[in-house]
PDB file of C-alpha atoms in Angstrom:
ATOM      1  CA  MET A 362    -126.220 153.791 117.101  1.00 42.00           C
ATOM      2  CA  THR A 363    -124.743 151.061 114.955  1.00 49.00           C
ATOM      3  CA  GLN A 364    -121.500 151.496 113.082  1.00 51.00           C
ATOM      4  CA  LEU A 365    -122.098 152.749 109.552  1.00 55.00           C
ATOM      5  CA  PHE A 366    -120.292 151.309 106.560  1.00 57.00           C
ATOM      6  CA  ARG A 367    -119.357 154.106 104.189  1.00 56.00           C
ATOM      7  CA  PRO A 368    -116.909 153.292 101.428  1.00 57.00           C
ATOM      8  CA  ASN A 369    -114.712 156.164 100.241  1.00 59.00           C
ATOM      9  CA  GLY A 370    -114.545 155.370  96.547  1.00 56.00           C
ATOM     10  CA  PRO A 371    -113.017 152.352  94.849  1.00 58.00           C
ATOM     11  CA  ARG A 372    -110.469 150.449  96.901  1.00 60.00           C
ATOM     12  CA  PRO A 373    -107.887 147.998  95.693  1.00 67.00           C
ATOM     13  CA  GLY A 374    -108.788 144.365  96.244  1.00 73.00           C
ATOM     14  CA  PRO A 375    -112.185 142.858  96.853  1.00 85.00           C
ATOM     15  CA  VAL A 376    -115.039 145.070  98.000  1.00 94.00           C
ATOM     16  CA  PRO A 377    -115.775 144.213 101.654  1.00 94.00           C
ATOM     17  CA  SER A 378    -119.216 143.144 102.788  1.00 96.00           C
ATOM     18  CA  PRO A 379    -121.261 145.807 104.592  1.00 97.00           C
ATOM     19  CA  CYS A 380    -122.475 143.162 107.078  1.00 97.00           C
ATOM     20  CA  ILE A 381    -122.233 144.370 110.688  1.00 97.00           C
ATOM     21  CA  SER A 382    -123.554 141.130 112.230  1.00 97.00           C
ATOM     22  CA  ILE A 383    -127.022 142.487 112.980  1.00 96.00           C
ATOM     23  CA  CYS A 384    -128.821 140.050 110.719  1.00 96.00           C
ATOM     24  CA  ARG A 385    -132.574 140.577 110.970  1.00 98.00           C
ATOM     25  CA  MET A 386    -134.851 141.117 108.005  1.00 98.00           C
ATOM     26  CA  ASP A 387    -137.450 143.862 108.330  1.00 97.00           C
ATOM     27  CA  ALA A 388    -140.753 142.431 107.085  1.00 97.00           C
ATOM     28  CA  GLN A 389    -142.013 145.857 105.971  1.00 95.00           C
ATOM     29  CA  THR A 390    -138.998 146.980 103.956  1.00 94.00           C
ATOM     30  CA  GLY A 391    -137.500 143.623 102.982  1.00 97.00           C
ATOM     31  CA  LEU A 392    -134.103 144.934 104.091  1.00 98.00           C
ATOM     32  CA  CYS A 393    -131.633 143.605 106.626  1.00 98.00           C
ATOM     33  CA  GLU A 394    -131.777 145.857 109.690  1.00 97.00           C
ATOM     34  CA  GLY A 395    -127.979 145.764 109.985  1.00 97.00           C
ATOM     35  CA  CYS A 396    -126.615 146.249 106.482  1.00 98.00           C
ATOM     36  CA  LEU A 397    -129.729 147.459 104.607  1.00 98.00           C
ATOM     37  CA  ARG A 398    -129.347 144.887 101.826  1.00 99.00           C
ATOM     38  CA  THR A 399    -132.115 142.762 100.350  1.00 98.00           C
ATOM     39  CA  LEU A 400    -132.085 138.985 100.720  1.00 98.00           C
ATOM     40  CA  ASP A 401    -131.061 138.658  97.067  1.00 98.00           C
ATOM     41  CA  GLU A 402    -128.173 141.087  97.558  1.00 99.00           C
ATOM     42  CA  ILE A 403    -127.009 139.177 100.637  1.00 98.00           C
ATOM     43  CA  ALA A 404    -127.332 135.763  98.975  1.00 98.00           C
ATOM     44  CA  ASP A 405    -125.577 136.869  95.776  1.00 98.00           C
ATOM     45  CA  TRP A 406    -122.768 138.844  97.450  1.00 98.00           C
ATOM     46  CA  GLY A 407    -120.162 136.058  97.344  1.00 95.00           C
ATOM     47  CA  ALA A 408    -120.517 135.606  93.584  1.00 96.00           C
ATOM     48  CA  MET A 409    -120.892 139.301  92.679  1.00 97.00           C
ATOM     49  CA  PRO A 410    -118.171 141.041  90.721  1.00 97.00           C
ATOM     50  CA  ASP A 411    -116.723 144.087  92.484  1.00 96.00           C
ATOM     51  CA  ALA A 412    -118.491 146.507  90.131  1.00 96.00           C
ATOM     52  CA  ARG A 413    -121.879 145.074  91.146  1.00 98.00           C
ATOM     53  CA  ARG A 414    -120.858 145.121  94.824  1.00 98.00           C
ATOM     54  CA  ARG A 415    -120.072 148.824  94.515  1.00 97.00           C
ATOM     55  CA  THR A 416    -123.498 149.376  92.955  1.00 98.00           C
ATOM     56  CA  VAL A 417    -125.108 147.560  95.902  1.00 98.00           C
ATOM     57  CA  LEU A 418    -123.094 149.680  98.361  1.00 98.00           C
ATOM     58  CA  GLU A 419    -124.279 152.842  96.599  1.00 98.00           C
ATOM     59  CA  ALA A 420    -127.867 151.600  96.969  1.00 98.00           C
ATOM     60  CA  VAL A 421    -127.209 150.853 100.657  1.00 98.00           C
ATOM     61  CA  ASP A 422    -125.877 154.392 101.156  1.00 97.00           C
ATOM     62  CA  ALA A 423    -128.971 155.836  99.441  1.00 98.00           C
ATOM     63  CA  ARG A 424    -131.252 153.700 101.628  1.00 97.00           C
ATOM     64  CA  ARG A 425    -129.401 154.788 104.758  1.00 96.00           C
ATOM     65  CA  ALA A 426    -129.641 158.464 103.749  1.00 96.00           C
ATOM     66  CA  ALA A 427    -133.388 158.111 103.128  1.00 95.00           C
ATOM     67  CA  ILE A 428    -133.903 156.436 106.514  1.00 93.00           C
ATOM     68  CA  GLU A 429    -131.835 159.096 108.295  1.00 92.00           C
ATOM     69  CA  ALA A 430    -133.758 161.882 106.524  1.00 92.00           C
ATOM     70  CA  ALA A 431    -137.086 160.316 107.500  1.00 90.00           C
ATOM     71  CA  ASP A 432    -135.918 159.959 111.113  1.00 86.00           C
ATOM     72  CA  HIS A 433    -134.803 163.589 111.154  1.00 85.00           C
ATOM     73  CA  ALA A 434    -138.131 164.745 109.754  1.00 85.00           C
ATOM     74  CA  ARG A 435    -140.018 162.684 112.308  1.00 81.00           C
ATOM     75  CA  PHE A 436    -138.004 163.948 115.284  1.00 78.00           C
ATOM     76  CA  ASP A 437    -137.827 167.568 114.111  1.00 74.00           C
ATOM     77  CA  GLU A 438    -141.618 167.924 113.950  1.00 63.00           C
ATOM     78  CA  PRO A 439    -143.179 169.840 116.817  1.00 61.00           C
ATOM     79  CA  ALA A 440    -145.027 167.768 119.370  1.00 56.00           C
ATOM     80  CA  PRO A 441    -148.819 167.752 119.005  1.00 63.00           C
ATOM     81  CA  ALA A 442    -150.613 170.306 121.197  1.00 63.00           C
ATOM     82  CA  ALA A 443    -152.085 168.962 124.409  1.00 56.00           C
ATOM     83  CA  ARG A 444    -155.841 168.626 124.336  1.00 58.00           C
ATOM     84  CA  GLY A 445    -157.866 170.535 126.863  1.00 56.00           C
ATOM     85  CA  GLY A 446    -160.306 168.572 128.950  1.00 51.00           C
TER      86      GLY A 446
END
């Protein structure tokens, strides 16, 4: 599993990028597979004020939670019954 970026509230200094150097865009979701940001969020990061960066990180955390919940639901479902032949 990849390392998760989870900020613990506001920190002094600039807000660090959530990039984990797995830079591939998912065509279905439009999100980077590594950091779960959109192309616009990635492109704008350098010029974003810290308040906006924190908002993006909150969105990233929400996306990650939704993905983890969907994965849990998918793997917690019982396997389909075998068909008799």
